[in-house]
Coordinates of C-alpha atoms and ligand atoms in Angstrom, one line a residue:
M161 CA -19.6 -27.3 120.7
L162 CA -21.1 -25.0 118.4
T163 CA -18.1 -25.2 116.3
T164 CA -18.0 -28.7 116.3
L165 CA -21.8 -29.2 114.9
Y166 CA -21.0 -26.9 112.6
V167 CA -18.1 -28.8 111.1
V168 CA -20.2 -31.9 111.2
L169 CA -23.3 -30.3 109.4
A170 CA -21.0 -28.8 106.8
I171 CA -19.4 -32.0 106.2
T172 CA -22.6 -34.1 106.2
A173 CA -24.3 -31.6 104.1
V174 CA -25.2 -32.6 100.5
F175 CA -25.7 -28.5 99.3
A176 CA -23.2 -25.8 100.2
G177 CA -24.0 -23.8 103.0
V178 CA -26.0 -25.8 105.1
P179 CA -27.3 -23.3 108.0
T180 CA -25.9 -24.2 111.4
P181 CA -28.3 -25.7 114.4
E182 CA -28.9 -22.5 115.3
E183 CA -29.5 -21.5 112.4
T184 CA -32.0 -23.8 111.5
K185 CA -34.2 -23.2 114.8
R186 CA -34.3 -19.2 114.2
M187 CA -35.5 -20.0 110.6
M188 CA -38.0 -22.2 112.0
E189 CA -39.0 -20.0 114.5
H190 CA -39.5 -17.0 112.1
L191 CA -41.3 -19.2 109.8
S192 CA -43.5 -20.9 112.8
G193 CA -44.3 -17.6 114.0
A194 CA -42.6 -18.9 117.2
E195 CA -40.8 -16.5 119.9
H196 CA -37.8 -16.0 119.4
Y197 CA -35.3 -18.3 121.6
K198 CA -32.9 -16.5 123.8
N199 CA -31.6 -19.0 125.8
E200 CA -31.3 -22.8 126.4
E201 CA -34.7 -23.3 127.6
H202 CA -36.0 -21.8 124.4
N203 CA -33.8 -24.0 122.1
N204 CA -35.4 -27.2 124.1
Q205 CA -38.7 -25.7 123.7
F206 CA -38.0 -25.8 120.1
D207 CA -36.9 -29.2 120.1
H208 CA -39.7 -30.7 122.1
D209 CA -42.2 -28.7 119.5
A210 CA -40.4 -30.2 116.4
F211 CA -40.3 -33.7 118.1
L212 CA -43.9 -33.9 119.6
G213 CA -45.9 -31.0 118.0
E214 CA -47.0 -27.9 119.8
D215 CA -49.9 -29.2 121.3
Q216 CA -48.4 -32.6 122.5
A217 CA -45.1 -30.5 124.0
K218 CA -47.8 -28.7 125.9
T219 CA -49.1 -31.8 127.3
F220 CA -45.7 -33.1 128.3
D221 CA -44.9 -30.5 129.8
Q222 CA -47.2 -30.9 132.7
L223 CA -46.4 -34.5 133.0
P224 CA -44.3 -36.1 135.6
P225 CA -40.9 -37.2 134.7
E226 CA -42.0 -40.6 134.9
E227 CA -44.9 -40.6 132.8
S228 CA -43.4 -38.6 130.3
K229 CA -40.6 -41.0 130.3
R230 CA -42.9 -43.7 129.6
R231 CA -44.9 -42.1 126.8
L232 CA -41.6 -41.4 125.0
G233 CA -40.6 -44.9 125.2
L234 CA -44.1 -45.4 123.4
I235 CA -43.5 -42.7 121.0
V236 CA -40.1 -44.3 120.3
D237 CA -42.0 -47.7 119.2
K238 CA -44.2 -45.7 116.6
I239 CA -41.1 -43.8 115.3
D240 CA -39.4 -47.1 114.4
A241 CA -41.3 -47.8 111.6
D242 CA -39.6 -51.3 110.3
K243 CA -39.2 -52.5 113.5
D244 CA -35.8 -53.4 113.6
G245 CA -34.8 -51.8 117.3
Y246 CA -33.2 -48.3 115.4
I247 CA -34.4 -45.2 115.0
S248 CA -33.1 -44.3 111.4
M249 CA -32.5 -40.2 110.1
V250 CA -35.3 -41.1 107.8
E251 CA -37.6 -42.3 110.4
L252 CA -37.1 -39.6 112.7
K253 CA -37.5 -37.0 109.6
D254 CA -40.7 -38.9 109.0
W255 CA -41.8 -38.4 112.3
I256 CA -41.2 -34.6 112.6
R257 CA -42.9 -34.0 109.5
Y258 CA -45.6 -35.9 111.0
T259 CA -46.1 -34.1 113.9
Q260 CA -45.8 -31.0 112.1
T261 CA -48.7 -31.6 109.7
R262 CA -50.8 -33.2 112.4
Y263 CA -50.2 -29.9 114.4
I264 CA -50.7 -27.9 111.5
L265 CA -54.1 -29.6 110.5
E266 CA -55.6 -29.7 114.1
D267 CA -54.6 -25.7 114.8
V268 CA -56.3 -24.9 111.2
E269 CA -59.5 -26.7 112.4
R270 CA -59.9 -25.4 115.8
H271 CA -59.2 -21.4 114.3
W272 CA -61.7 -22.6 111.6
K273 CA -64.4 -23.3 114.2
Q274 CA -64.2 -20.3 115.8
H275 CA -64.8 -17.9 113.7
N276 CA -68.1 -16.6 111.8
R277 CA -68.1 -18.5 108.3
T278 CA -70.4 -17.7 106.0
T279 CA -71.7 -19.6 102.8
I280 CA -70.8 -18.1 99.5
D281 CA -71.8 -19.5 95.7
D282 CA -74.2 -22.0 97.4
D283 CA -72.0 -24.3 99.0
Q284 CA -68.8 -22.3 99.7
E285 CA -67.6 -21.7 103.3
V286 CA -65.5 -18.4 103.4
I287 CA -64.5 -16.2 106.7
T288 CA -64.7 -12.4 105.1
W289 CA -62.0 -9.9 106.0
D290 CA -64.9 -8.1 107.7
S291 CA -66.0 -10.5 110.1
Y292 CA -62.6 -11.7 110.9
R293 CA -61.5 -7.8 111.4
Q294 CA -64.5 -7.5 113.5
E295 CA -63.9 -10.6 115.7
V296 CA -60.2 -10.0 116.1
Y297 CA -59.8 -6.4 116.2
G298 CA -63.4 -5.0 117.1
F299 CA -62.2 -4.2 120.2
M300 CA -59.9 -1.4 118.7
D301 CA -62.9 0.7 117.1
D302 CA -63.7 2.0 120.6
M303 CA -59.9 2.7 121.5
N304 CA -56.9 5.0 120.2
P305 CA -54.7 2.4 118.4
N306 CA -51.9 3.7 119.3
E307 CA -52.7 3.5 123.1
M308 CA -53.0 -0.2 122.9
S309 CA -49.9 -2.4 122.5
T310 CA -48.3 -5.6 123.3
E311 CA -44.7 -5.8 123.2
G312 CA -44.0 -3.0 121.6
V313 CA -45.9 -3.9 118.9
T314 CA -49.4 -1.7 118.4
Y315 CA -52.3 -3.3 117.7
S316 CA -53.0 -1.1 114.6
N317 CA -49.7 -2.8 113.2
L318 CA -51.0 -6.2 113.8
R319 CA -54.0 -5.5 111.9
K320 CA -52.0 -4.1 109.1
R321 CA -49.7 -7.4 109.2
D322 CA -52.9 -9.4 109.1
R323 CA -54.4 -7.8 106.4
R324 CA -51.4 -7.9 104.1
R325 CA -51.1 -11.7 104.8
W326 CA -54.6 -11.8 104.1
A327 CA -54.4 -10.4 100.5
Y328 CA -51.1 -13.4 100.2
A329 CA -53.8 -16.1 101.1
D330 CA -56.8 -14.9 99.4
V331 CA -55.8 -16.4 95.8
D332 CA -59.1 -15.7 94.3
K333 CA -59.4 -12.2 95.3
N334 CA -62.8 -12.2 96.9
D335 CA -61.8 -11.0 100.3
A336 CA -62.6 -14.0 101.7
L337 CA -60.9 -17.0 102.6
N338 CA -62.2 -20.5 102.2
R339 CA -60.8 -23.3 104.2
T340 CA -57.4 -23.5 102.1
E341 CA -56.5 -20.4 101.9
F342 CA -57.4 -19.4 105.5
A343 CA -54.8 -22.9 106.7
W344 CA -52.3 -20.6 104.4
F345 CA -53.2 -17.4 106.5
L346 CA -52.7 -19.1 109.7
H347 CA -49.8 -21.0 108.6
P348 CA -47.4 -19.4 105.9
E349 CA -44.4 -21.3 106.6
D350 CA -46.3 -24.3 105.1
H351 CA -46.7 -22.7 101.5
D352 CA -44.4 -21.6 98.9
S353 CA -46.9 -19.1 97.8
M354 CA -46.9 -17.8 101.2
R355 CA -43.0 -17.1 101.2
D356 CA -42.9 -13.6 100.2
V357 CA -44.8 -12.3 103.1
V358 CA -42.9 -14.2 105.5
V359 CA -39.8 -13.1 104.3
L360 CA -41.3 -9.3 104.9
E361 CA -42.4 -10.2 108.4
T362 CA -39.3 -11.5 109.0
L363 CA -37.7 -8.6 107.7
E364 CA -39.8 -6.1 109.6
D365 CA -39.5 -7.9 112.9
I366 CA -35.6 -7.9 112.8
D367 CA -35.2 -3.9 111.4
V368 CA -35.4 -2.1 114.3
D369 CA -35.0 1.6 113.1
K370 CA -37.1 0.5 110.0
D371 CA -34.8 1.6 107.0
G372 CA -36.0 -1.9 105.1
K373 CA -32.8 -3.5 105.6
L374 CA -30.8 -5.2 108.4
S375 CA -27.4 -4.3 109.8
L376 CA -25.1 -6.4 111.3
E377 CA -26.3 -5.0 115.1
E378 CA -30.0 -5.9 113.9
Y379 CA -29.2 -9.5 113.0
I380 CA -27.2 -10.5 116.0
G381 CA -29.5 -8.3 118.2
D382 CA -32.6 -10.4 117.4
M383 CA -30.6 -13.7 118.5
Y384 CA -28.3 -12.3 121.3
R385 CA -28.8 -9.8 123.9
P386 CA -25.9 -9.2 126.2
E387 CA -26.6 -9.3 130.1
D388 CA -26.5 -6.4 132.2
G389 CA -22.6 -5.5 132.8
E390 CA -21.7 -7.7 130.0
S391 CA -19.0 -6.1 127.7
P392 CA -18.3 -7.1 124.1
G393 CA -15.5 -9.7 125.1
D394 CA -17.7 -11.5 127.2
E395 CA -19.8 -12.7 123.8
P396 CA -20.0 -16.3 123.5
D397 CA -18.1 -18.2 120.6
W398 CA -21.8 -18.8 118.8
V399 CA -22.1 -14.9 118.5
K400 CA -18.8 -14.2 117.3
Q401 CA -19.2 -16.6 114.7
E402 CA -22.5 -15.2 113.7
R403 CA -20.7 -11.7 113.2
E404 CA -18.3 -13.4 110.7
Q405 CA -21.1 -15.4 109.3
F406 CA -23.0 -11.7 108.5
A407 CA -20.3 -10.8 106.7
G408 CA -18.7 -13.4 105.0
Y409 CA -22.0 -15.1 104.0
R410 CA -25.3 -13.4 104.5
D411 CA -24.6 -9.8 103.3
T412 CA -23.7 -11.4 99.9
N413 CA -23.7 -7.9 98.0
K414 CA -21.0 -6.8 100.8
D415 CA -23.3 -3.5 101.1
G416 CA -23.0 -3.7 105.3
F417 CA -26.7 -4.4 105.2
M418 CA -29.2 -7.6 104.6
D419 CA -31.8 -6.5 102.0
V420 CA -35.3 -8.6 101.3
E421 CA -33.5 -11.0 98.8
E422 CA -30.9 -11.4 101.7
V423 CA -33.5 -12.4 104.0
R424 CA -34.9 -14.4 101.5
N425 CA -31.5 -16.2 101.0
W426 CA -31.4 -16.5 105.1
I427 CA -34.8 -17.6 106.5
V428 CA -36.1 -20.0 103.0
P429 CA -32.7 -21.1 101.7
P430 CA -33.6 -23.0 98.5
E431 CA -34.2 -26.8 99.3
F432 CA -33.7 -26.7 103.0
D433 CA -35.7 -29.4 104.5
H434 CA -36.6 -28.3 108.3
A435 CA -37.7 -32.1 109.2
E436 CA -34.3 -33.4 107.8
A437 CA -32.5 -30.2 109.8
E438 CA -34.2 -31.1 113.0
A439 CA -33.6 -34.9 112.7
R440 CA -30.1 -34.6 111.8
H441 CA -29.8 -32.1 114.7
L442 CA -31.6 -34.3 117.2
V443 CA -29.2 -37.9 116.0
F444 CA -26.2 -35.7 116.4
E445 CA -27.5 -34.5 120.2
A446 CA -28.3 -38.2 121.0
D447 CA -26.2 -40.7 118.9
T448 CA -24.0 -41.6 121.9
D449 CA -22.2 -44.5 119.7
A450 CA -22.3 -42.5 116.6
D451 CA -23.6 -44.9 114.2
E452 CA -25.9 -42.1 113.1
K453 CA -28.9 -44.2 114.2
L454 CA -30.5 -43.9 117.6
T455 CA -31.7 -46.9 120.0
K456 CA -34.3 -47.0 122.7
D457 CA -31.7 -46.6 125.3
E458 CA -30.0 -43.3 123.7
I459 CA -33.2 -41.6 123.2
L460 CA -34.0 -41.9 126.7
G461 CA -30.8 -41.1 127.8
K462 CA -31.0 -37.9 126.0
Y463 CA -34.7 -37.4 127.8
D464 CA -34.4 -33.5 128.5
L465 CA -33.8 -33.2 124.6
F466 CA -36.7 -34.8 123.3
V467 CA -39.6 -34.3 125.5
G468 CA -37.9 -33.4 128.8
S469 CA -40.1 -30.8 131.2
Q470 CA -39.5 -27.6 132.1
A471 CA -42.6 -26.9 134.5
T472 CA -42.9 -27.3 137.9
D473 CA -46.5 -27.6 138.8
F474 CA -47.1 -30.7 137.8
G475 CA -50.3 -31.5 139.7
E476 CA -52.8 -28.7 138.6
A477 CA -52.4 -29.3 134.8
L478 CA -55.4 -31.0 133.4
V479 CA -53.5 -33.3 130.8
R480 CA -55.0 -34.3 127.6
H481 CA -55.5 -38.0 127.0
D482 CA -55.4 -39.2 123.6
E483 CA -52.8 -41.8 121.9
F484 CA -50.5 -42.4 124.3
Ligands
NAG120 C1 -71.0 -13.6 113.6 O1 -72.1 -13.0 112.5 C2 -72.7 -12.2 113.1 C3 -74.0 -11.7 111.8 O2 -72.9 -10.8 111.0 C4 -72.9 -11.5 114.0 O3 -74.0 -10.8 114.5 C5 -72.2 -12.5 115.0 O4 -71.6 -11.2 116.1 C6 -71.0 -12.8 114.8 N1 -70.2 -13.4 115.5 C7 -69.3 -13.4 116.2 C8 -69.0 -14.3 117.1 O5 -68.4 -12.2 116.1
NAG121 C1 -60.0 -22.3 98.0 O1 -59.9 -21.5 97.1 C2 -59.0 -21.6 96.4 C3 -57.9 -20.6 95.6 O2 -58.9 -19.8 95.4 C4 -59.1 -22.7 95.4 O3 -57.7 -23.3 94.7 C5 -59.7 -23.9 96.1 O4 -60.3 -25.5 95.3 C6 -60.7 -23.6 97.1 N1 -60.9 -24.6 98.2 C7 -62.0 -25.0 98.6 C8 -61.9 -26.0 99.6 O5 -63.0 -24.8 98.2

């Protein structure tokens, strides 16, 4: 399956070395700071987030299937900008970009309002590092930071990471972020000047032995963990392909490791367009008659791929009603 995808993508690629769908997802996840995917459910969730925006994806998760299908139909009508009855790759790409942008704007707005803002230079609203630190990490003042951790990450490391990212976003170096700078801080994946810090954070996430570079095992370990009792021979084909990718393509200087530059080329390759890659992936998965565009029937036929819910407790959830 993945082999087919990879071949198709390689043929349709306009530039050399286009990432596989698996890689696309991984890149986008690193860039968006989302949890790394571990199984099919994660993959689906990832597609849903890209297609619906994270907020909407949560909403859809809580709807009964009939209702989310109905809403999916309404979304399809909206995506079909020229109303010709087909969703083209471009229309889908524009839609994905729109949902990403909308999500980011809303997320920044929500966080901006939550924090303590101060006015400087008479009219400019900013959040100072001191006040951000106090609000987010103030609880650490009374604790031994090394005792406080979540998922193996100590809070003091999180604070250090935030502090460094803050410095990257603080373009005018006044140790306070205005709204624009705060958006870069919160969503660094969205801004060129934040790429260096995104690359560093990614490297650090995967670099288990903290030697500042990625070994093959660290690279694979980030995307795949064998089940208990599974022998190396049981590894899925895509993992074997990733091993070959590492040696043949990622580790460009062939020293057995990926350094910062090699990680950069992996997660932020030049000219890579996330929305386009995701659109291409969705079209490929749903395009039953292989005409490179989607009908409403094809999309509804792949309801799970686009919006399908993993949730079980339909009744309880408070569902946000907005445009649908
Ligand atoms: C906001 O800042 C003021 C003044 O520094 C402080 O008294 C207040 O506790 C802060 N609010 C929050 C939510 O941290
Ligand atoms: C925020 O700061 C940046 C960089 O210092 C500046 O370019 C921008 O105009 C400011 N934005 C606002 C909304 O004040």
